[in-house]
């Protein structure tokens, strides 16, 4: 039924004039409502393609095999506390030595967008189970987490690579932040327009 409705709308969109505007707005409203309803009962994406791609690229590589020290935050929804997969912590926490694919899938599992991820690690102490979601829930600024890990490392084991750096000398820290793109600087709505919005307008307009 949805497929037929979509074809009907697509055909009518070829028209011009008031009918085109009306049908387009109806379809936009319907599409937004379907998307919103879907997020009420589950994540927007099942993550299968992303998970497969990550596993293909990373294979069986584990945390201790990275070429440099890494700090990757996640949030454990079972323990209700952050889980930081840090190269610096492996000596004390061998249970954190999970596969990079599991770690990456977990730290990217943003609520409402991708499903939570669970996995286990085995050490001579036993089995550790993780039930994780996006690290941004616990640490929205991962650079700050990384700086804290480096500071902690310097406090306990001295400066890295024979550098004369004190734990709190942040002026000697160099942070390079790499994003996934640039945000479009475009304007959409004014306060005058939004002042008249109800619940439906806030939901459909924000996601349209």
XYZ file of N, CA, C and O in Angstrom:
832
model
N 0.833 -1.206 0.000
C 0.000 0.000 0.000
C 0.868 1.256 0.000
O 0.615 2.207 -0.730
N 1.908 1.245 0.801
C 2.811 2.390 0.849
C 3.515 2.563 -0.486
O 3.711 3.669 -0.960
N 3.845 1.456 -1.130
C 4.537 1.503 -2.417
C 3.660 2.146 -3.487
O 4.100 2.987 -4.260
N 2.402 1.796 -3.498
C 1.470 2.369 -4.476
C 1.275 3.856 -4.214
O 1.254 4.665 -5.130
N 1.139 4.207 -2.959
C 0.962 5.612 -2.596
C 2.163 6.431 -3.048
O 2.023 7.531 -3.568
N 3.350 5.878 -2.885
C 4.571 6.572 -3.295
C 4.583 6.805 -4.801
O 4.910 7.881 -5.271
N 4.186 5.804 -5.575
C 4.153 5.950 -7.028
C 3.149 7.017 -7.437
O 3.389 7.804 -8.343
N 2.025 7.045 -6.760
C 0.994 8.028 -7.070
C 1.498 9.441 -6.814
O 1.317 10.335 -7.626
N 2.154 9.624 -5.701
C 2.694 10.938 -5.366
C 3.765 11.345 -6.369
O 3.803 12.464 -6.849
N 4.628 10.403 -6.714
C 5.719 10.706 -7.638
C 5.170 11.144 -8.997
O 5.654 12.076 -9.613
N 4.129 10.478 -9.459
C 3.531 10.827 -10.745
C 2.941 12.227 -10.709
O 3.132 13.027 -11.620
N 2.239 12.537 -9.625
C 1.604 13.840 -9.521
C 2.594 14.969 -9.309
O 2.286 16.127 -9.542
N 3.796 14.637 -8.852
C 4.790 15.676 -8.626
C 5.303 16.277 -9.930
O 5.998 17.275 -9.922
N 4.962 15.638 -11.043
C 5.394 16.183 -12.320
C 4.576 17.417 -12.703
O 4.917 18.150 -13.617
N 3.468 17.631 -11.996
C 2.599 18.766 -12.307
C 3.190 20.058 -11.760
O 4.069 20.054 -10.914
N 2.671 21.162 -12.235
C 3.078 22.467 -11.743
C 1.877 23.156 -11.109
O 0.734 22.754 -11.303
N 2.140 24.219 -10.369
C 1.050 24.998 -9.814
C 0.669 24.566 -8.417
O 1.384 23.820 -7.752
N -0.506 25.016 -7.935
C -0.951 24.762 -6.561
C -1.033 23.282 -6.214
O -0.743 22.892 -5.090
N -1.460 22.430 -7.184
C -1.577 21.001 -6.904
C -0.219 20.409 -6.556
O -0.091 19.584 -5.663
N 0.810 20.845 -7.262
C 2.176 20.365 -7.006
C 2.599 20.715 -5.585
O 3.114 19.882 -4.846
N 2.370 21.962 -5.187
C 2.765 22.423 -3.851
C 2.019 21.650 -2.776
O 2.598 21.196 -1.792
N 0.713 21.457 -2.979
C -0.104 20.768 -1.980
C 0.342 19.318 -1.817
O 0.536 18.833 -0.705
N 0.529 18.629 -2.955
C 0.920 17.217 -2.898
C 2.315 17.070 -2.304
O 2.578 16.178 -1.506
N 3.216 17.985 -2.680
C 4.579 17.916 -2.164
C 4.593 18.077 -0.647
O 5.269 17.344 0.066
N 3.811 19.034 -0.154
C 3.774 19.264 1.287
C 3.135 18.094 2.019
O 3.564 17.729 3.113
N 2.106 17.497 1.421
C 1.470 16.328 2.035
C 2.460 15.170 2.133
O 2.539 14.486 3.153
N 3.213 14.957 1.047
C 4.188 13.867 1.050
C 5.303 14.139 2.054
O 5.751 13.243 2.764
N 5.741 15.395 2.133
C 6.791 15.754 3.072
C 6.326 15.527 4.506
O 7.066 15.019 5.348
N 5.079 15.883 4.784
C 4.506 15.672 6.111
C 4.395 14.185 6.413
O 4.768 13.726 7.496
N 3.903 13.420 5.433
C 3.739 11.977 5.619
C 5.092 11.302 5.854
O 5.242 10.468 6.744
N 6.086 11.683 5.056
C 7.421 11.104 5.187
C 8.017 11.397 6.559
O 8.621 10.526 7.192
N 7.831 12.628 7.025
C 8.370 13.011 8.334
C 7.680 12.244 9.454
O 8.318 11.820 10.415
N 6.369 12.060 9.322
C 5.623 11.338 10.349
C 6.027 9.867 10.394
O 6.130 9.274 11.464
N 6.255 9.266 9.217
C 6.694 7.869 9.166
C 8.055 7.726 9.834
O 8.293 6.810 10.623
N 8.963 8.659 9.524
C 10.300 8.623 10.113
C 10.233 8.789 11.629
O 10.901 8.085 12.379
N 9.395 9.729 12.073
C 9.264 9.977 13.508
C 8.655 8.773 14.219
O 9.108 8.368 15.287
N 7.625 8.175 13.599
C 6.972 7.010 14.200
C 7.940 5.843 14.309
O 7.951 5.116 15.306
N 8.778 5.672 13.285
C 9.746 4.577 13.303
C 10.736 4.730 14.453
O 11.118 3.755 15.090
N 11.145 5.963 14.739
C 12.105 6.182 15.820
C 11.479 5.971 17.196
O 12.202 5.806 18.179
N 10.147 5.976 17.273
C 9.489 5.723 18.554
C 9.609 4.261 18.965
O 9.558 3.933 20.153
N 9.750 3.371 17.991
C 9.746 1.938 18.273
C 11.071 1.248 17.971
O 11.198 0.046 18.159
N 12.056 1.987 17.507
C 13.347 1.376 17.220
C 14.275 2.364 16.544
O 13.869 3.477 16.196
N 15.539 1.985 16.355
C 16.497 2.882 15.705
C 16.157 3.105 14.234
O 15.514 2.270 13.599
N 16.602 4.229 13.697
C 16.329 4.544 12.291
C 17.016 3.566 11.349
O 16.503 3.247 10.286
N 18.195 3.079 11.737
C 18.975 2.194 10.871
C 19.316 0.911 11.631
O 19.558 0.937 12.837
N 19.347 -0.211 10.911
C 19.677 -1.476 11.577
C 21.184 -1.668 11.748
O 21.620 -2.534 12.496
N 21.983 -0.869 11.053
C 23.429 -0.903 11.240
C 24.141 -2.058 10.568
O 25.367 -2.183 10.684
N 23.425 -2.908 9.845
C 24.045 -4.106 9.268
C 25.154 -3.760 8.278
O 26.228 -4.365 8.289
N 24.886 -2.793 7.412
C 25.904 -2.419 6.428
C 27.129 -1.818 7.105
O 28.273 -2.166 6.797
N 26.903 -0.924 8.069
C 28.007 -0.301 8.796
C 28.828 -1.347 9.540
O 30.062 -1.334 9.494
N 28.152 -2.270 10.209
C 28.852 -3.310 10.966
C 29.692 -4.188 10.043
O 30.842 -4.524 10.360
N 29.116 -4.550 8.904
C 29.853 -5.397 7.955
C 31.082 -4.673 7.425
O 32.169 -5.258 7.313
N 30.924 -3.392 7.122
C 32.035 -2.604 6.594
C 33.156 -2.474 7.625
O 34.341 -2.626 7.301
N 32.786 -2.212 8.866
C 33.788 -2.073 9.931
C 34.549 -3.381 10.134
O 35.776 -3.395 10.271
N 33.820 -4.493 10.139
C 34.471 -5.791 10.347
C 35.382 -6.155 9.174
O 36.436 -6.769 9.358
N 34.984 -5.765 7.966
C 35.830 -6.030 6.798
C 37.133 -5.244 6.878
O 38.205 -5.756 6.548
N 37.056 -3.998 7.310
C 38.237 -3.132 7.345
C 39.164 -3.461 8.513
O 40.391 -3.425 8.376
N 38.597 -3.792 9.663
C 39.412 -3.987 10.866
C 39.735 -5.447 11.159
O 40.684 -5.731 11.892
N 38.945 -6.345 10.608
C 39.217 -7.766 10.812
C 39.231 -8.154 12.283
O 38.362 -7.761 13.056
N 40.267 -8.893 12.681
C 40.389 -9.371 14.062
C 41.354 -8.519 14.891
O 41.778 -8.933 15.974
N 41.709 -7.350 14.387
C 42.645 -6.477 15.105
C 42.090 -6.090 16.468
O 40.927 -5.701 16.585
N 42.941 -6.191 17.482
C 42.519 -5.853 18.840
C 43.145 -4.535 19.291
O 44.032 -3.985 18.629
N 42.673 -4.063 20.429
C 43.090 -2.756 20.927
C 44.602 -2.660 21.124
O 45.213 -1.636 20.820
N 45.227 -3.726 21.594
C 46.663 -3.671 21.866
C 47.506 -3.656 20.588
O 48.714 -3.438 20.640
N 46.865 -3.869 19.433
C 47.593 -3.926 18.172
C 47.567 -2.611 17.390
O 48.060 -2.561 16.266
N 47.022 -1.566 17.962
C 46.997 -0.280 17.259
C 48.414 0.267 17.110
O 49.284 0.005 17.947
N 48.636 1.045 16.061
C 49.969 1.571 15.780
C 50.374 2.675 16.747
O 51.558 2.985 16.884
N 49.403 3.277 17.391
C 49.685 4.306 18.394
C 48.662 4.173 19.511
O 47.707 3.391 19.400
N 48.860 4.899 20.582
C 47.906 4.846 21.689
C 46.577 5.470 21.272
O 46.548 6.519 20.624
N 45.491 4.826 21.640
C 44.164 5.338 21.308
C 43.304 5.384 22.567
O 43.522 4.634 23.519
N 42.328 6.283 22.551
C 41.363 6.414 23.646
C 39.983 6.532 23.011
O 39.694 7.509 22.320
N 39.134 5.536 23.229
C 37.824 5.493 22.576
C 36.734 5.351 23.640
O 36.648 4.325 24.317
N 35.892 6.368 23.807
C 34.844 6.305 24.832
C 33.578 5.606 24.345
O 33.224 5.665 23.166
N 32.908 4.946 25.260
C 31.594 4.353 25.023
C 30.827 4.447 26.339
O 31.381 4.871 27.359
N 29.555 4.053 26.309
C 28.758 4.099 27.535
C 28.058 2.772 27.730
O 27.370 2.280 26.834
N 28.257 2.178 28.910
C 27.663 0.880 29.225
C 26.280 1.092 29.834
O 26.154 1.629 30.938
N 25.239 0.681 29.112
C 23.873 0.920 29.574
C 23.438 -0.077 30.643
O 22.404 0.117 31.284
N 24.218 -1.135 30.839
C 23.894 -2.094 31.892
C 24.465 -1.633 33.232
O 23.810 -1.719 34.265
N 25.682 -1.110 33.184
C 26.322 -0.604 34.404
C 26.039 0.880 34.631
O 26.347 1.421 35.684
N 25.483 1.529 33.611
C 25.196 2.964 33.669
C 26.443 3.771 34.014
O 26.433 4.633 34.904
N 27.519 3.481 33.283
C 28.760 4.218 33.485
C 29.597 4.184 32.208
O 29.427 3.293 31.369
N 30.488 5.164 32.047
C 31.331 5.187 30.846
C 32.292 4.003 30.817
O 32.720 3.506 31.861
N 32.618 3.570 29.621
C 33.671 2.583 29.409
C 34.662 3.206 28.433
O 34.298 3.525 27.302
N 35.891 3.406 28.892
C 36.915 4.040 28.070
C 37.909 2.977 27.608
O 38.637 2.402 28.422
N 37.910 2.709 26.317
C 38.867 1.752 25.756
C 40.165 2.503 25.473
O 40.304 3.179 24.459
N 41.086 2.385 26.402
C 42.322 3.153 26.342
C 43.536 2.235 26.309
O 43.636 1.287 27.099
N 44.453 2.540 25.407
C 45.704 1.778 25.343
C 46.478 1.894 26.651
O 47.198 0.974 27.046
N 46.316 3.026 27.326
C 47.036 3.261 28.577
C 46.519 2.381 29.721
O 47.207 2.187 30.718
N 45.294 1.866 29.577
C 44.672 1.118 30.667
C 44.825 -0.398 30.545
O 44.410 -1.135 31.440
N 45.406 -0.857 29.447
C 45.429 -2.295 29.186
C 46.209 -3.103 30.223
O 45.877 -4.258 30.487
N 47.238 -2.501 30.804
C 48.003 -3.230 31.821
C 47.148 -3.521 33.054
O 47.221 -4.604 33.635
N 46.330 -2.549 33.431
C 45.472 -2.716 34.604
C 44.141 -3.374 34.252
O 43.551 -4.064 35.085
N 43.675 -3.133 33.021
C 42.371 -3.649 32.604
C 42.501 -4.469 31.321
O 42.137 -4.017 30.240
N 43.031 -5.685 31.411
C 43.171 -6.510 30.198
C 41.834 -6.859 29.555
O 41.790 -7.222 28.381
N 40.750 -6.739 30.319
C 39.429 -7.035 29.763
C 39.005 -6.002 28.716
O 38.075 -6.239 27.940
N 39.703 -4.862 28.671
C 39.392 -3.835 27.673
C 39.997 -4.151 26.304
O 39.725 -3.444 25.333
N 40.795 -5.199 26.238
C 41.468 -5.545 24.983
C 40.507 -6.255 24.026
O 40.677 -7.417 23.669
N 39.501 -5.514 23.602
C 38.491 -6.059 22.689
C 38.927 -5.847 21.248
O 39.916 -5.157 20.969
N 38.197 -6.431 20.327
C 38.485 -6.208 18.913
C 38.082 -4.782 18.551
O 37.082 -4.252 19.055
N 38.861 -4.152 17.693
C 38.577 -2.773 17.304
C 37.226 -2.648 16.609
O 36.564 -1.613 16.709
N 36.816 -3.692 15.920
C 35.521 -3.634 15.243
C 34.389 -3.503 16.260
O 33.475 -2.686 16.088
N 34.441 -4.279 17.337
C 33.415 -4.182 18.379
C 33.445 -2.813 19.054
O 32.399 -2.232 19.357
N 34.641 -2.303 19.279
C 34.777 -0.992 19.925
C 34.200 0.106 19.038
O 33.454 0.977 19.504
N 34.520 0.066 17.750
C 34.044 1.100 16.824
C 32.534 1.029 16.624
O 31.860 2.062 16.530
N 31.996 -0.172 16.547
C 30.547 -0.332 16.415
C 29.849 0.227 17.651
O 28.812 0.893 17.556
N 30.445 -0.012 18.812
C 29.849 0.452 20.071
C 29.872 1.967 20.186
O 28.861 2.595 20.519
N 31.021 2.568 19.905
C 31.150 4.013 20.101
C 30.360 4.813 19.074
O 30.149 6.015 19.245
N 29.917 4.158 18.000
C 29.113 4.849 16.983
C 27.623 4.551 17.113
O 26.817 5.039 16.317
N 27.239 3.762 18.113
C 25.837 3.361 18.279
C 25.028 4.466 18.946
O 24.633 4.370 20.111
N 24.775 5.517 18.197
C 24.024 6.657 18.729
C 22.569 6.265 18.971
O 21.921 5.720 18.075
N 22.040 6.526 20.159
C 20.641 6.195 20.455
C 19.682 6.808 19.440
O 19.871 7.943 19.002
N 18.678 6.047 19.063
C 17.626 6.347 18.080
C 18.119 6.230 16.640
O 17.316 6.150 15.722
N 19.435 6.202 16.423
C 19.962 6.073 15.069
C 20.458 4.657 14.775
O 20.159 4.092 13.726
N 21.241 4.095 15.689
C 21.813 2.765 15.491
C 21.598 1.923 16.742
O 21.533 2.458 17.861
N 21.477 0.609 16.588
C 21.222 -0.255 17.750
C 22.425 -0.350 18.684
O 23.572 -0.199 18.257
N 22.141 -0.577 19.962
C 23.206 -0.800 20.943
C 23.972 -2.067 20.565
O 23.465 -2.928 19.843
N 25.191 -2.174 21.065
C 26.048 -3.304 20.682
C 26.584 -3.995 21.932
O 26.974 -3.337 22.900
N 26.587 -5.314 21.912
C 27.115 -6.086 23.043
C 28.161 -7.080 22.553
O 28.076 -7.590 21.431
N 29.142 -7.334 23.393
C 30.179 -8.320 23.077
C 30.877 -8.729 24.371
O 30.646 -8.135 25.434
N 31.723 -9.738 24.272
C 32.448 -10.244 25.437
C 33.942 -10.297 25.153
O 34.360 -10.448 24.003
N 34.728 -10.156 26.215
C 36.172 -10.379 26.128
C 36.552 -11.413 27.183
O 35.925 -11.482 28.246
N 37.573 -12.187 26.869
C 38.003 -13.241 27.783
C 39.445 -13.006 28.227
O 40.318 -12.726 27.407
N 39.674 -13.104 29.524
C 41.018 -13.019 30.091
C 41.184 -14.169 31.077
O 40.253 -14.962 31.287
N 42.357 -14.248 31.702
C 42.567 -15.314 32.687
C 41.738 -15.078 33.950
O 41.623 -15.964 34.799
N 41.150 -13.866 34.066
C 40.275 -13.572 35.202
C 38.837 -14.014 34.939
O 38.029 -14.069 35.866
N 38.524 -14.296 33.683
C 37.169 -14.699 33.349
C 36.638 -13.953 32.135
O 37.402 -13.416 31.324
N 35.322 -13.896 32.027
C 34.656 -13.267 30.886
C 34.045 -11.933 31.311
O 33.395 -11.840 32.355
N 34.276 -10.911 30.502
C 33.681 -9.593 30.751
C 32.703 -9.287 29.630
O 33.034 -9.443 28.452
N 31.510 -8.850 29.998
C 30.478 -8.548 29.009
C 30.238 -7.042 28.964
O 30.197 -6.377 29.996
N 30.088 -6.533 27.760
C 29.855 -5.107 27.562
C 28.542 -4.905 26.806
O 28.265 -5.607 25.832
N 27.744 -3.954 27.267
C 26.500 -3.565 26.598
C 26.596 -2.063 26.351
O 26.284 -1.262 27.238
N 26.989 -1.687 25.143
C 27.451 -0.316 24.922
C 26.647 0.460 23.882
O 26.036 -0.108 22.978
N 26.692 1.785 24.058
C 26.142 2.719 23.079
C 27.167 3.828 22.845
O 28.259 3.816 23.411
N 26.780 4.775 22.028
C 27.630 5.889 21.600
C 28.406 6.530 22.750
O 27.845 6.867 23.790
N 29.709 6.709 22.535
C 30.547 7.326 23.553
C 30.182 8.761 23.846
O 30.493 9.287 24.915
N 29.496 9.423 22.896
C 29.096 10.806 23.107
C 28.116 10.980 24.249
O 27.975 12.075 24.800
N 27.426 9.905 24.629
C 26.507 9.969 25.764
C 27.279 10.242 27.050
O 26.818 10.956 27.937
N 28.477 9.675 27.145
C 29.300 9.845 28.342
C 30.345 10.933 28.170
O 30.702 11.624 29.123
N 30.861 11.073 26.960
C 31.942 12.037 26.714
C 31.710 12.708 25.373
O 32.165 12.215 24.337
N 30.996 13.819 25.406
C 30.688 14.518 24.162
C 31.913 15.210 23.576
O 31.905 15.640 22.430
N 32.966 15.315 24.388
C 34.223 15.893 23.924
C 35.326 14.849 24.104
O 36.036 14.845 25.116
N 35.501 13.944 23.143
C 36.493 12.871 23.289
C 37.925 13.383 23.391
O 38.784 12.707 23.959
N 38.194 14.572 22.848
C 39.542 15.134 22.953
C 39.903 15.379 24.414
O 41.043 15.161 24.840
N 38.916 15.810 25.195
C 39.145 16.049 26.620
C 39.436 14.740 27.348
O 40.280 14.688 28.248
N 38.751 13.670 26.940
C 38.996 12.353 27.532
C 40.420 11.895 27.222
O 41.125 11.366 28.087
N 40.846 12.108 25.980
C 42.200 11.724 25.582
C 43.246 12.505 26.374
O 44.254 11.940 26.825
N 43.010 13.798 26.567
C 43.942 14.616 27.345
C 44.012 14.138 28.791
O 45.083 14.120 29.405
N 42.873 13.732 29.333
C 42.845 13.223 30.705
C 43.639 11.925 30.820
O 44.353 11.700 31.808
N 43.541 11.071 29.799
C 44.277 9.810 29.806
C 45.784 10.051 29.732
O 46.567 9.404 30.430
N 46.184 10.989 28.879
C 47.609 11.313 28.758
C 48.125 11.914 30.065
O 49.219 11.576 30.538
N 47.335 12.801 30.652
C 47.714 13.412 31.931
C 47.876 12.355 33.010
O 48.836 12.370 33.792
N 46.940 11.420 33.051
C 47.000 10.341 34.031
C 48.233 9.466 33.812
O 48.886 9.025 34.761
N 48.559 9.235 32.548
C 49.743 8.444 32.211
C 51.019 9.127 32.697
O 51.916 8.488 33.260
N 51.108 10.435 32.490
C 52.287 11.193 32.921
C 52.406 11.179 34.441
O 53.502 11.040 35.001
N 51.267 11.286 35.127
C 51.272 11.291 36.596
C 51.806 9.978 37.163
O 52.549 9.971 38.146
N 51.425 8.872 36.537
C 51.773 7.564 37.088
C 53.087 6.998 36.565
O 53.790 6.288 37.283
N 53.417 7.303 35.309
C 54.598 6.677 34.725
C 55.605 7.665 34.166
O 56.580 7.271 33.540
N 55.365 8.953 34.352
C 56.304 9.945 33.861
C 56.009 10.343 32.430
O 55.172 9.735 31.759
N 56.687 11.372 31.916
C 56.456 11.877 30.561
C 56.670 10.807 29.494
O 57.529 9.948 29.626
N 55.870 10.881 28.447
C 55.992 9.932 27.339
C 57.132 10.349 26.412
O 57.358 11.540 26.181
N 57.830 9.381 25.882
C 58.887 9.623 24.889
C 59.938 10.620 25.378
O 60.456 11.433 24.613
N 60.236 10.586 26.665
C 61.274 11.441 27.260
C 60.993 12.932 27.089
O 61.913 13.753 27.082
N 59.736 13.303 26.930
C 59.389 14.718 26.807
C 59.278 15.336 28.192
O 58.726 14.737 29.112
N 59.788 16.528 28.324
C 59.749 17.218 29.608
C 58.416 17.951 29.755
O 58.321 19.163 29.584
N 57.383 17.181 30.060
C 56.034 17.735 30.168
C 55.445 17.351 31.516
O 55.439 16.179 31.894
N 54.955 18.344 32.235
C 54.282 18.093 33.500
C 52.813 17.754 33.226
O 52.263 18.139 32.182
N 52.160 17.045 34.160
C 50.778 16.609 33.926
C 49.802 17.717 33.544
O 48.921 17.512 32.725
N 49.945 18.900 34.134
C 48.978 19.971 33.899
C 49.479 21.030 32.918
O 48.868 22.087 32.783
N 50.549 20.759 32.217
C 51.073 21.726 31.243
C 50.332 21.592 29.915
O 50.879 21.138 28.913
N 49.086 22.022 29.909
C 48.264 21.856 28.714
C 48.711 22.746 27.561
O 48.320 22.518 26.414
N 49.523 23.761 27.849
C 50.018 24.606 26.767
C 51.014 23.861 25.888
O 51.331 24.304 24.781
N 51.487 22.699 26.364
C 52.405 21.886 25.566
C 51.686 20.726 24.871
O 52.317 19.901 24.225
N 50.369 20.667 25.034
C 49.579 19.639 24.364
C 49.167 20.157 22.987
O 48.781 21.308 22.840
N 49.259 19.306 22.000
C 48.796 19.652 20.657
C 47.619 18.756 20.308
O 47.752 17.538 20.235
N 46.457 19.362 20.122
C 45.242 18.610 19.800
C 44.855 18.883 18.351
O 44.664 20.036 17.955
N 44.767 17.831 17.571
C 44.325 17.941 16.180
C 42.963 17.270 16.073
O 42.835 16.068 16.286
N 41.948 18.048 15.787
C 40.583 17.531 15.723
C 40.178 17.309 14.274
O 40.137 18.245 13.475
N 39.899 16.058 13.930
C 39.502 15.704 12.566
C 38.019 15.362 12.548
O 37.585 14.420 13.205
N 37.241 16.116 11.796
C 35.809 15.862 11.702
C 35.471 15.035 10.481
O 36.343 14.597 9.736
N 34.186 14.818 10.272
C 33.728 14.028 9.126
C 33.163 14.913 8.027
O 32.522 14.436 7.101
N 33.386 16.204 8.129
C 32.870 17.113 7.107
C 32.658 18.488 7.687
O 32.924 18.734 8.862
N 32.188 19.400 6.879
C 31.925 20.758 7.346
C 30.425 21.006 7.373
O 29.687 20.558 6.496
N 29.999 21.723 8.381
C 28.583 22.012 8.538
C 28.147 23.089 7.551
O 28.843 24.076 7.337
N 26.989 22.874 6.958
C 26.457 23.873 6.038
C 25.959 25.080 6.822
O 25.152 24.949 7.737
N 26.456 26.228 6.464
C 26.037 27.458 7.122
C 24.835 28.035 6.377
O 24.940 28.957 5.586
N 23.681 27.428 6.620
C 22.483 27.902 5.939
C 21.412 28.259 6.964
O 21.363 27.713 8.061
N 20.585 29.202 6.600
C 19.503 29.614 7.490
C 18.202 29.011 7.000
O 17.972 28.905 5.793
N 17.353 28.609 7.940
C 16.093 27.967 7.565
C 14.874 28.691 8.117
O 13.982 29.077 7.377
N 14.852 28.852 9.434
C 13.638 29.357 10.058
C 13.940 30.591 10.905
O 15.036 30.756 11.422
N 12.935 31.411 11.057
C 13.067 32.596 11.900
C 12.218 32.411 13.150
O 11.315 31.566 13.194
N 12.504 33.213 14.171
C 11.730 33.150 15.410
C 10.272 33.525 15.150
O 9.362 33.008 15.807
N 10.048 34.400 14.175
C 8.684 34.815 13.842
C 7.868 33.632 13.330
O 6.701 33.459 13.681
N 8.510 32.780 12.498
C 7.826 31.583 11.997
C 7.599 30.577 13.119
O 6.504 30.047 13.294
N 8.654 30.308 13.893
C 8.589 29.281 14.931
C 7.644 29.656 16.065
O 7.161 28.779 16.785
N 7.366 30.942 16.219
C 6.485 31.390 17.298
C 5.071 30.836 17.142
O 4.328 30.734 18.119
N 4.708 30.453 15.923
C 3.360 29.954 15.662
C 3.294 28.426 15.613
O 2.243 27.864 15.347
N 4.406 27.744 15.840
C 4.437 26.290 15.712
C 3.824 25.593 16.922
O 3.999 26.016 18.063
N 3.136 24.483 16.632
C 2.668 23.579 17.674
C 3.559 22.348 17.690
O 4.610 22.320 17.042
N 3.137 21.309 18.403
C 3.946 20.086 18.505
C 4.206 19.481 17.131
O 5.334 19.108 16.797
N 3.158 19.392 16.313
C 3.293 18.773 14.998
C 4.283 19.531 14.124
O 5.108 18.934 13.431
N 4.231 20.845 14.173
C 5.144 21.651 13.358
C 6.586 21.483 13.807
O 7.497 21.392 12.986
N 6.804 21.425 15.118
C 8.170 21.246 15.618
C 8.741 19.905 15.173
O 9.908 19.799 14.818
N 7.910 18.866 15.192
C 8.382 17.531 14.810
C 8.636 17.439 13.318
O 9.703 17.015 12.871
N 7.660 17.855 12.512
C 7.766 17.667 11.067
C 8.702 18.667 10.412
O 9.444 18.326 9.497
N 8.719 19.907 10.884
C 9.569 20.920 10.266
C 11.029 20.677 10.583
O 11.902 20.801 9.738
N 11.320 20.275 11.809
C 12.708 20.051 12.215
C 13.326 18.877 11.490
O 14.527 18.827 11.267
N 12.492 17.908 11.082
C 13.014 16.717 10.419
C 12.724 16.704 8.929
O 13.029 15.738 8.246
N 12.121 17.743 8.422
C 11.726 17.749 7.024
C 12.835 18.115 6.090
O 13.902 18.480 6.468
